[in-house]
mmCIF file of C-alpha atoms in Angstrom:
data_model
loop_
_atom_site.group_PDB
_atom_site.id
_atom_site.type_symbol
_atom_site.label_atom_id
_atom_site.label_comp_id
_atom_site.label_asym_id
_atom_site.label_seq_id
_atom_site.Cartn_x
_atom_site.Cartn_y
_atom_site.Cartn_z
ATOM 1 C CA MET A 1 12.117 -15.179 -5.517
ATOM 2 C CA ARG A 2 13.471 -13.559 -2.364
ATOM 3 C CA ILE A 3 10.821 -13.396 0.387
ATOM 4 C CA VAL A 4 11.342 -10.829 3.156
ATOM 5 C CA HIS A 5 9.272 -10.775 6.357
ATOM 6 C CA SER A 6 9.521 -9.451 9.913
ATOM 7 C CA GLU A 7 7.464 -10.719 12.844
ATOM 8 C CA THR A 8 7.484 -7.129 14.151
ATOM 9 C CA THR A 9 4.991 -6.227 11.408
ATOM 10 C CA LYS A 10 2.419 -8.050 13.553
ATOM 11 C CA ALA A 11 3.032 -5.751 16.540
ATOM 12 C CA ARG A 12 0.052 -3.645 15.496
ATOM 13 C CA ARG A 13 -3.207 -5.359 16.490
ATOM 14 C CA ALA A 14 -5.964 -2.767 16.225
ATOM 15 C CA ARG A 15 -9.308 -3.642 17.789
ATOM 16 C CA THR A 16 -11.542 -1.027 16.183
ATOM 17 C CA GLU A 17 -12.535 0.193 12.752
ATOM 18 C CA LEU A 18 -15.492 2.418 11.882
ATOM 19 C CA ASP A 19 -17.462 0.458 9.283
ATOM 20 C CA GLY A 20 -21.127 0.869 8.412
ATOM 21 C CA GLY A 21 -21.737 3.068 11.437
ATOM 22 C CA GLN A 22 -20.301 0.541 13.869
ATOM 23 C CA LEU A 23 -16.966 -0.023 15.564
ATOM 24 C CA VAL A 24 -15.900 -3.476 14.387
ATOM 25 C CA PRO A 25 -12.664 -5.499 14.335
ATOM 26 C CA PRO A 26 -10.525 -4.265 11.433
ATOM 27 C CA TRP A 27 -10.356 -6.253 8.209
ATOM 28 C CA GLU A 28 -6.601 -5.661 8.200
ATOM 29 C CA CYS A 29 -5.235 -7.996 10.882
ATOM 30 C CA PRO A 30 -2.002 -9.830 11.809
ATOM 31 C CA GLU A 31 -3.544 -13.145 10.755
ATOM 32 C CA ARG A 32 -3.220 -12.007 7.142
ATOM 33 C CA VAL A 33 0.557 -12.334 7.495
ATOM 34 C CA ASP A 34 0.316 -15.857 8.890
ATOM 35 C CA MET A 35 -1.988 -16.962 6.084
ATOM 36 C CA ILE A 36 0.307 -15.494 3.428
ATOM 37 C CA LEU A 37 3.345 -17.245 4.915
ATOM 38 C CA ALA A 38 1.416 -20.526 4.998
ATOM 39 C CA GLY A 39 0.357 -20.103 1.373
ATOM 40 C CA LEU A 40 3.916 -19.342 0.320
ATOM 41 C CA ARG A 41 5.264 -22.420 2.105
ATOM 42 C CA GLN A 42 2.641 -24.625 0.496
ATOM 43 C CA ALA A 43 3.625 -23.267 -2.927
ATOM 44 C CA GLY A 44 7.295 -24.026 -2.321
ATOM 45 C CA PHE A 45 8.535 -20.598 -1.231
ATOM 46 C CA THR A 46 10.193 -21.891 1.903
ATOM 47 C CA GLU A 47 13.120 -19.489 2.326
ATOM 48 C CA VAL A 48 12.018 -16.359 4.170
ATOM 49 C CA VAL A 49 14.615 -13.846 5.358
ATOM 50 C CA ALA A 50 14.405 -11.083 7.945
ATOM 51 C CA PRO A 51 15.000 -7.475 6.921
ATOM 52 C CA ALA A 52 17.861 -5.239 7.903
ATOM 53 C CA GLU A 53 17.052 -2.059 9.811
ATOM 54 C CA HIS A 54 17.155 1.068 7.651
ATOM 55 C CA GLY A 55 16.311 3.817 10.128
ATOM 56 C CA LEU A 56 14.145 6.876 9.569
ATOM 57 C CA ALA A 57 16.094 8.583 6.784
ATOM 58 C CA PRO A 58 14.320 6.714 3.944
ATOM 59 C CA VAL A 59 10.946 7.566 5.509
ATOM 60 C CA LEU A 60 11.828 11.241 5.795
ATOM 61 C CA ALA A 61 12.812 11.260 2.120
ATOM 62 C CA VAL A 62 9.110 10.980 1.188
ATOM 63 C CA HIS A 63 7.152 11.843 4.365
ATOM 64 C CA ASP A 64 6.817 15.095 6.315
ATOM 65 C CA ALA A 65 8.987 15.172 9.452
ATOM 66 C CA TYR A 66 6.207 16.521 11.688
ATOM 67 C CA TYR A 67 3.893 13.744 10.461
ATOM 68 C CA VAL A 68 6.498 11.103 11.291
ATOM 69 C CA GLU A 69 6.978 12.600 14.756
ATOM 70 C CA PHE A 70 3.210 12.512 15.267
ATOM 71 C CA LEU A 71 3.051 8.795 14.411
ATOM 72 C CA ALA A 72 5.923 8.100 16.797
ATOM 73 C CA SER A 73 4.291 9.927 19.728
ATOM 74 C CA CYS A 74 0.545 9.631 19.135
ATOM 75 C CA TRP A 75 -0.135 6.484 21.157
ATOM 76 C CA ASP A 76 1.769 7.717 24.204
ATOM 77 C CA ASP A 77 0.084 11.136 23.989
ATOM 78 C CA TRP A 78 -3.317 9.469 23.744
ATOM 79 C CA ARG A 79 -2.708 7.166 26.694
ATOM 80 C CA ALA A 80 -1.348 10.056 28.774
ATOM 81 C CA LEU A 81 -4.880 11.488 28.738
ATOM 82 C CA GLY A 82 -6.128 8.363 30.532
ATOM 83 C CA ARG A 83 -8.044 7.031 27.541
ATOM 84 C CA GLU A 84 -8.779 3.323 27.281
ATOM 85 C CA GLY A 85 -9.857 3.107 23.634
ATOM 86 C CA GLU A 86 -7.746 3.434 20.516
ATOM 87 C CA ALA A 87 -6.820 6.763 18.962
ATOM 88 C CA ILE A 88 -9.362 7.538 16.248
ATOM 89 C CA ALA A 89 -9.812 10.903 14.526
ATOM 90 C CA TRP A 90 -13.218 12.496 14.961
ATOM 91 C CA ILE A 91 -12.833 16.017 13.542
ATOM 92 C CA TRP A 92 -11.025 17.261 10.420
ATOM 93 C CA PRO A 93 -10.107 20.392 8.500
ATOM 94 C CA THR A 94 -12.816 20.895 5.865
ATOM 95 C CA ARG A 95 -13.563 23.098 2.866
ATOM 96 C CA THR A 96 -15.131 25.684 5.211
ATOM 97 C CA MET A 97 -12.655 25.192 8.087
ATOM 98 C CA PRO A 98 -9.327 24.800 6.305
ATOM 99 C CA GLY A 99 -7.083 24.208 9.310
ATOM 100 C CA ARG A 100 -4.125 26.415 8.518
ATOM 101 C CA ARG A 101 -2.461 25.639 11.847
ATOM 102 C CA ILE A 102 -1.720 22.245 13.349
ATOM 103 C CA PRO A 103 -3.326 21.951 16.809
ATOM 104 C CA ARG A 104 -1.181 21.037 19.802
ATOM 105 C CA CYS A 105 -3.654 18.538 21.328
ATOM 106 C CA VAL A 106 -3.647 14.937 20.159
ATOM 107 C CA ASP A 107 -7.305 15.051 19.048
ATOM 108 C CA GLY A 108 -6.613 17.962 16.735
ATOM 109 C CA ARG A 109 -3.411 16.431 15.420
ATOM 110 C CA LEU A 110 -5.265 13.189 14.690
ATOM 111 C CA GLY A 111 -7.723 15.129 12.557
ATOM 112 C CA HIS A 112 -4.923 16.953 10.785
ATOM 113 C CA TYR A 113 -2.994 13.803 9.892
ATOM 114 C CA ALA A 114 -5.814 11.264 9.345
ATOM 115 C CA LEU A 115 -7.522 10.695 6.000
ATOM 116 C CA GLY A 116 -10.592 9.231 7.678
ATOM 117 C CA ALA A 117 -11.991 7.474 10.739
ATOM 118 C CA ASP A 118 -11.393 3.993 9.364
ATOM 119 C CA THR A 119 -7.890 3.574 10.809
ATOM 120 C CA ALA A 120 -7.084 3.666 14.520
ATOM 121 C CA ILE A 121 -3.667 4.148 16.072
ATOM 122 C CA CYS A 122 -2.910 1.597 18.781
ATOM 123 C CA ALA A 123 0.043 0.103 20.617
ATOM 124 C CA GLY A 124 2.665 -1.185 18.207
ATOM 125 C CA THR A 125 1.521 0.895 15.230
ATOM 126 C CA PHE A 126 4.739 2.863 14.806
ATOM 127 C CA GLU A 127 6.931 -0.181 15.398
ATOM 128 C CA ALA A 128 5.012 -2.220 12.817
ATOM 129 C CA ALA A 129 5.176 0.604 10.274
ATOM 130 C CA MET A 130 8.943 0.878 10.765
ATOM 131 C CA ALA A 131 9.349 -2.874 10.288
ATOM 132 C CA SER A 132 7.129 -2.821 7.206
ATOM 133 C CA LYS A 133 9.319 -0.144 5.658
ATOM 134 C CA ASP A 134 12.414 -2.207 6.485
ATOM 135 C CA VAL A 135 10.869 -5.208 4.734
ATOM 136 C CA ALA A 136 10.304 -3.122 1.599
ATOM 137 C CA LEU A 137 13.819 -1.676 1.574
ATOM 138 C CA SER A 138 15.505 -5.021 2.218
ATOM 139 C CA ALA A 139 13.531 -6.652 -0.580
ATOM 140 C CA LEU A 140 14.492 -3.755 -2.844
ATOM 141 C CA ALA A 141 18.170 -4.201 -1.957
ATOM 142 C CA HIS A 142 17.988 -7.780 -3.220
ATOM 143 C CA VAL A 143 16.475 -6.694 -6.530
ATOM 144 C CA LEU A 144 19.058 -3.950 -7.028
ATOM 145 C CA THR A 145 22.073 -6.070 -6.129
ATOM 146 C CA ASP A 146 21.040 -9.491 -7.445
ATOM 147 C CA GLY A 147 18.697 -8.568 -10.270
ATOM 148 C CA GLY A 148 16.252 -11.259 -9.228
ATOM 149 C CA PRO A 149 12.679 -10.581 -8.064
ATOM 150 C CA ALA A 150 11.672 -10.141 -4.441
ATOM 151 C CA PHE A 151 8.487 -10.056 -2.397
ATOM 152 C CA GLY A 152 8.268 -7.820 0.657
ATOM 153 C CA LEU A 153 5.540 -9.035 3.010
ATOM 154 C CA CYS A 154 4.725 -5.535 4.202
ATOM 155 C CA ARG A 155 2.284 -4.941 7.010
ATOM 156 C CA PRO A 156 0.869 -2.383 7.574
ATOM 157 C CA PRO A 157 0.310 -1.771 3.869
ATOM 158 C CA GLY A 158 1.297 1.607 2.473
ATOM 159 C CA HIS A 159 -0.353 2.898 -0.678
ATOM 160 C CA HIS A 160 -2.961 5.101 1.034
ATOM 161 C CA ALA A 161 -0.316 6.933 3.095
ATOM 162 C CA ALA A 162 0.369 10.394 1.650
ATOM 163 C CA VAL A 163 3.195 12.821 2.414
ATOM 164 C CA ASP A 164 1.599 13.764 5.740
ATOM 165 C CA GLN A 165 -1.548 11.662 6.183
ATOM 166 C CA PHE A 166 -2.416 8.110 7.201
ATOM 167 C CA GLY A 167 -5.528 6.068 6.483
ATOM 168 C CA GLY A 168 -6.806 2.949 4.796
ATOM 169 C CA TYR A 169 -4.640 0.934 7.248
ATOM 170 C CA CYS A 170 -1.507 2.692 5.888
ATOM 171 C CA PHE A 171 1.061 4.823 7.758
ATOM 172 C CA PHE A 172 4.310 4.836 5.755
ATOM 173 C CA ASN A 173 4.091 4.468 1.992
ATOM 174 C CA ASN A 174 6.330 1.457 1.484
ATOM 175 C CA ALA A 175 6.269 1.595 -2.324
ATOM 176 C CA ALA A 176 7.145 5.296 -2.314
ATOM 177 C CA VAL A 177 9.966 4.778 0.181
ATOM 178 C CA ALA A 178 11.356 1.975 -1.991
ATOM 179 C CA ALA A 179 11.018 3.981 -5.224
ATOM 180 C CA GLN A 180 12.848 6.945 -3.727
ATOM 181 C CA ARG A 181 15.652 4.693 -2.459
ATOM 182 C CA ALA A 182 15.941 3.107 -5.928
ATOM 183 C CA LEU A 183 16.341 6.545 -7.499
ATOM 184 C CA GLU A 184 18.947 7.512 -4.918
ATOM 185 C CA SER A 185 20.781 4.293 -5.855
ATOM 186 C CA GLY A 186 21.218 5.539 -9.405
ATOM 187 C CA LEU A 187 18.123 4.591 -11.374
ATOM 188 C CA SER A 188 16.600 7.266 -13.592
ATOM 189 C CA ARG A 189 12.942 6.235 -13.630
ATOM 190 C CA VAL A 190 10.893 3.750 -11.611
ATOM 191 C CA ALA A 191 7.402 2.418 -12.290
ATOM 192 C CA ILE A 192 4.943 1.755 -9.471
ATOM 193 C CA LEU A 193 2.094 -0.409 -10.716
ATOM 194 C CA ASP A 194 -0.728 -0.555 -8.173
ATOM 195 C CA VAL A 195 -3.002 -3.575 -8.727
ATOM 196 C CA ASP A 196 -4.880 -3.276 -5.429
ATOM 197 C CA PHE A 197 -8.654 -2.892 -5.778
ATOM 198 C CA HIS A 198 -8.466 0.455 -4.003
ATOM 199 C CA HIS A 199 -6.710 3.410 -5.585
ATOM 200 C CA GLY A 200 -3.263 4.229 -4.196
ATOM 201 C CA ASN A 201 -4.079 7.841 -3.413
ATOM 202 C CA GLY A 202 -1.021 8.313 -1.227
ATOM 203 C CA THR A 203 1.420 7.094 -3.866
ATOM 204 C CA GLN A 204 -0.178 9.356 -6.459
ATOM 205 C CA GLN A 205 -0.012 12.377 -4.142
ATOM 206 C CA ILE A 206 3.652 11.815 -3.313
ATOM 207 C CA PHE A 207 4.786 11.604 -6.943
ATOM 208 C CA GLU A 208 2.177 13.476 -8.995
ATOM 209 C CA ALA A 209 4.496 16.430 -9.719
ATOM 210 C CA ARG A 210 7.504 14.249 -10.604
ATOM 211 C CA SER A 211 8.555 12.498 -13.811
ATOM 212 C CA ASP A 212 11.126 10.116 -12.292
ATOM 213 C CA VAL A 213 8.358 7.869 -10.945
ATOM 214 C CA LEU A 214 5.579 6.622 -13.202
ATOM 215 C CA PHE A 215 2.528 5.759 -11.101
ATOM 216 C CA VAL A 216 -0.019 3.468 -12.776
ATOM 217 C CA SER A 217 -3.117 2.225 -10.935
ATOM 218 C CA ILE A 218 -5.894 -0.226 -11.870
ATOM 219 C CA HIS A 219 -8.689 0.137 -9.329
ATOM 220 C CA GLY A 220 -12.360 0.447 -8.490
ATOM 221 C CA ASP A 221 -14.014 3.624 -9.767
ATOM 222 C CA PRO A 222 -13.730 6.251 -6.988
ATOM 223 C CA MET A 223 -17.245 7.458 -7.805
ATOM 224 C CA THR A 224 -18.442 4.399 -5.889
ATOM 225 C CA CYS A 225 -15.333 2.932 -4.217
ATOM 226 C CA PHE A 226 -12.937 3.932 -1.409
ATOM 227 C CA PRO A 227 -11.017 6.279 -1.242
ATOM 228 C CA TYR A 228 -13.649 8.206 -3.274
ATOM 229 C CA PHE A 229 -11.773 11.483 -3.737
ATOM 230 C CA MET A 230 -8.859 10.501 -5.993
ATOM 231 C CA GLY A 231 -8.159 8.090 -8.834
ATOM 232 C CA HIS A 232 -10.120 9.418 -11.804
ATOM 233 C CA ALA A 233 -8.818 8.906 -15.340
ATOM 234 C CA ASP A 234 -8.275 12.624 -15.912
ATOM 235 C CA GLU A 235 -5.751 12.798 -13.053
ATOM 236 C CA VAL A 236 -2.540 12.560 -15.091
ATOM 237 C CA GLY A 237 0.026 14.378 -12.956
ATOM 238 C CA GLU A 238 0.997 18.010 -12.570
ATOM 239 C CA GLY A 239 3.910 20.207 -13.666
ATOM 240 C CA ASP A 240 6.988 18.100 -14.366
ATOM 241 C CA GLY A 241 4.886 15.034 -13.574
ATOM 242 C CA ALA A 242 2.271 15.645 -16.268
ATOM 243 C CA GLY A 243 1.724 12.334 -18.037
ATOM 244 C CA TYR A 244 3.397 10.291 -15.315
ATOM 245 C CA THR A 245 0.228 9.461 -13.393
ATOM 246 C CA VAL A 246 -2.007 6.950 -15.163
ATOM 247 C CA ASN A 247 -5.316 5.879 -13.626
ATOM 248 C CA TYR A 248 -7.564 3.090 -14.866
ATOM 249 C CA PRO A 249 -10.779 3.252 -12.795
ATOM 250 C CA LEU A 250 -13.008 0.242 -13.507
ATOM 251 C CA PRO A 251 -16.636 -0.468 -12.559
ATOM 252 C CA GLU A 252 -17.699 -2.770 -9.764
ATOM 253 C CA GLY A 253 -18.041 -6.326 -11.005
ATOM 254 C CA THR A 254 -15.065 -6.119 -13.393
ATOM 255 C CA GLY A 255 -13.786 -9.598 -14.252
ATOM 256 C CA ALA A 256 -10.577 -11.075 -15.592
ATOM 257 C CA GLU A 257 -11.105 -10.368 -19.307
ATOM 258 C CA VAL A 258 -11.435 -6.619 -18.865
ATOM 259 C CA TRP A 259 -8.888 -6.446 -16.053
ATOM 260 C CA PHE A 260 -6.160 -8.179 -18.058
ATOM 261 C CA HIS A 261 -6.891 -6.015 -21.093
ATOM 262 C CA VAL A 262 -6.221 -2.957 -18.935
ATOM 263 C CA LEU A 263 -3.103 -4.573 -17.454
ATOM 264 C CA GLU A 264 -1.642 -4.859 -20.957
ATOM 265 C CA ALA A 265 -2.306 -1.153 -21.520
ATOM 266 C CA ALA A 266 -0.568 -0.401 -18.232
ATOM 267 C CA LYS A 267 2.460 -2.489 -19.243
ATOM 268 C CA ALA A 268 2.648 -0.667 -22.570
ATOM 269 C CA ARG A 269 2.741 2.690 -20.769
ATOM 270 C CA ILE A 270 5.501 1.432 -18.458
ATOM 271 C CA ALA A 271 7.545 0.274 -21.456
ATOM 272 C CA GLU A 272 6.968 3.581 -23.241
ATOM 273 C CA ALA A 273 8.257 5.525 -20.232
ATOM 274 C CA GLY A 274 11.572 3.671 -20.205
ATOM 275 C CA CYS A 275 11.314 2.543 -16.595
ATOM 276 C CA GLU A 276 14.238 0.582 -15.145
ATOM 277 C CA LEU A 277 12.472 -1.035 -12.181
ATOM 278 C CA LEU A 278 8.919 -2.254 -11.606
ATOM 279 C CA ILE A 279 7.471 -1.983 -8.103
ATOM 280 C CA VAL A 280 4.152 -3.794 -7.840
ATOM 281 C CA SER A 281 1.838 -2.619 -5.077
ATOM 282 C CA LEU A 282 0.329 -6.078 -4.725
ATOM 283 C CA GLY A 283 -3.186 -6.044 -3.397
ATOM 284 C CA VAL A 284 -5.113 -9.266 -3.944
ATOM 285 C CA ASP A 285 -8.427 -7.717 -2.930
ATOM 286 C CA THR A 286 -9.421 -7.930 -6.607
ATOM 287 C CA PHE A 287 -10.403 -11.493 -5.645
ATOM 288 C CA GLU A 288 -14.060 -12.333 -6.173
ATOM 289 C CA GLY A 289 -14.474 -13.330 -2.517
ATOM 290 C CA ASP A 290 -12.954 -10.240 -0.948
ATOM 291 C CA PRO A 291 -15.349 -8.810 1.677
ATOM 292 C CA ILE A 292 -14.662 -5.099 1.072
ATOM 293 C CA SER A 293 -13.987 -5.002 -2.669
ATOM 294 C CA ALA A 294 -15.977 -5.544 -5.853
ATOM 295 C CA PHE A 295 -13.923 -7.080 -8.667
ATOM 296 C CA ARG A 296 -14.338 -10.684 -9.794
ATOM 297 C CA LEU A 297 -10.908 -12.253 -10.262
ATOM 298 C CA ALA A 298 -10.785 -15.980 -9.483
ATOM 299 C CA GLY A 299 -7.913 -17.739 -7.737
ATOM 300 C CA ASP A 300 -6.304 -18.997 -10.956
ATOM 301 C CA ASP A 301 -6.414 -15.477 -12.403
ATOM 302 C CA PHE A 302 -3.650 -14.539 -9.991
ATOM 303 C CA LEU A 303 -1.370 -17.075 -11.687
ATOM 304 C CA GLU A 304 -2.062 -15.313 -14.973
ATOM 305 C CA MET A 305 -1.470 -11.948 -13.324
ATOM 306 C CA GLY A 306 2.003 -13.078 -12.293
ATOM 307 C CA ARG A 307 2.797 -14.443 -15.765
ATOM 308 C CA ARG A 308 1.766 -11.182 -17.391
ATOM 309 C CA LEU A 309 3.732 -9.069 -14.935
ATOM 310 C CA ALA A 310 6.818 -11.116 -15.796
ATOM 311 C CA GLY A 311 6.173 -10.115 -19.401
ATOM 312 C CA ALA A 312 7.116 -6.539 -18.532
ATOM 313 C CA GLY A 313 10.714 -7.759 -18.591
ATOM 314 C CA LEU A 314 11.890 -5.534 -15.737
ATOM 315 C CA PRO A 315 13.588 -6.154 -12.399
ATOM 316 C CA THR A 316 10.543 -6.508 -10.165
ATOM 317 C CA LEU A 317 9.767 -5.844 -6.525
ATOM 318 C CA PHE A 318 6.426 -6.975 -5.092
ATOM 319 C CA LEU A 319 5.204 -5.206 -1.944
ATOM 320 C CA MET A 320 2.122 -6.392 -0.080
ATOM 321 C CA GLU A 321 -0.874 -4.083 0.080
ATOM 322 C CA GLY A 322 -4.498 -5.197 0.574
ATOM 323 C CA GLY A 323 -6.448 -8.435 0.447
ATOM 324 C CA TYR A 324 -9.002 -9.280 3.101
ATOM 325 C CA ALA A 325 -10.406 -12.685 2.201
ATOM 326 C CA VAL A 326 -8.081 -14.091 4.849
ATOM 327 C CA ALA A 327 -8.727 -17.765 4.138
ATOM 328 C CA GLU A 328 -7.672 -17.361 0.489
ATOM 329 C CA ILE A 329 -5.089 -14.575 0.728
ATOM 330 C CA GLY A 330 -2.109 -16.915 1.019
ATOM 331 C CA THR A 331 -3.046 -18.910 -2.071
ATOM 332 C CA ASN A 332 -3.729 -15.769 -4.090
ATOM 333 C CA VAL A 333 -0.408 -14.157 -3.195
ATOM 334 C CA ALA A 334 1.487 -17.396 -3.847
ATOM 335 C CA ASN A 335 -0.253 -17.714 -7.217
ATOM 336 C CA VAL A 336 0.983 -14.273 -8.299
ATOM 337 C CA LEU A 337 4.577 -15.106 -7.357
ATOM 338 C CA THR A 338 4.362 -18.590 -8.888
ATOM 339 C CA GLY A 339 2.939 -17.180 -12.095
ATOM 340 C CA PHE A 340 5.696 -14.578 -12.196
ATOM 341 C CA GLU A 341 8.370 -17.257 -11.884
ATOM 342 C CA GLN A 342 6.694 -19.317 -14.592
ATOM 343 C CA GLY A 343 6.497 -16.303 -16.874
ATOM 344 C CA SER A 344 10.114 -15.383 -16.218
ATOM 345 C CA ALA A 345 11.299 -18.912 -16.962
ATOM 346 C CA GLY A 346 9.283 -18.997 -20.172
ATOM 347 C CA ALA A 347 10.896 -15.794 -21.351
ATOM 348 C CA LYS A 348 14.444 -17.176 -21.031
#
């Protein structure tokens, strides 16, 4: 298992998140990276390599150019106004105020490009997002050239980032960037399997009208769970992409028996679609102790998750998404990768 990590992914250290009507320290923090690295070392994954730099072209292949420019300049524009706090959106286009023009001021642009008020932009955000994308692409390069699996320790995560919006701690959609690069490298169809507790709304939005990427997500029912406005079972793709979006929304409290039953259905759909590469958006916030999620997977269930993912029989790229029980996140991630290696060895 190739492990790819960059210390630059920790350059973003936001201080504020709007949660329950209060500004609190964000659940997504640099310490998550340290705990994952410690868990990997303890499990025997001791070789960690740095990514190569891949520039902006892969980002611009899936994200709007004006959005990318906004992310690059937002912090400096915000600070130029003499503001001490972090850049947080506070007004948005709405159903009755559709926002057909992008404002020039940073406050208006924040509202245009932000999904919600949960995610601040601070010093180091753009640099960390660039490094996170490089981690994903370098891990992908290993899978494509070597055929063996790889884990990209991405931070910030990516699956909530849409073509031209950020939120849910996500700025560039790492899985989408990697999938597009894989297609440009000659593959015909790629599967993105999102196992994070929260629906990957950004990944769905990027690919919902395309048939070369199959997006499959197992997540908390958006009727009660973030991001609320996408991820229902009847969202199956549009136009050429009809049938290539597959959503499995599950109720709060879902445990391993039901979750693994749905995982097998997801694997069957991936096999049916003839996908040549599996990208796993690996969120471990399905853990029973996660503070902002509501599934009930135990630590050992992540070993089984890895074994079952190996059963898909595809070249596999794991990219880190969510998981906020920081004390356990390293063990849970390591269990998935260990289980995958066990499952792969058993299949030989």
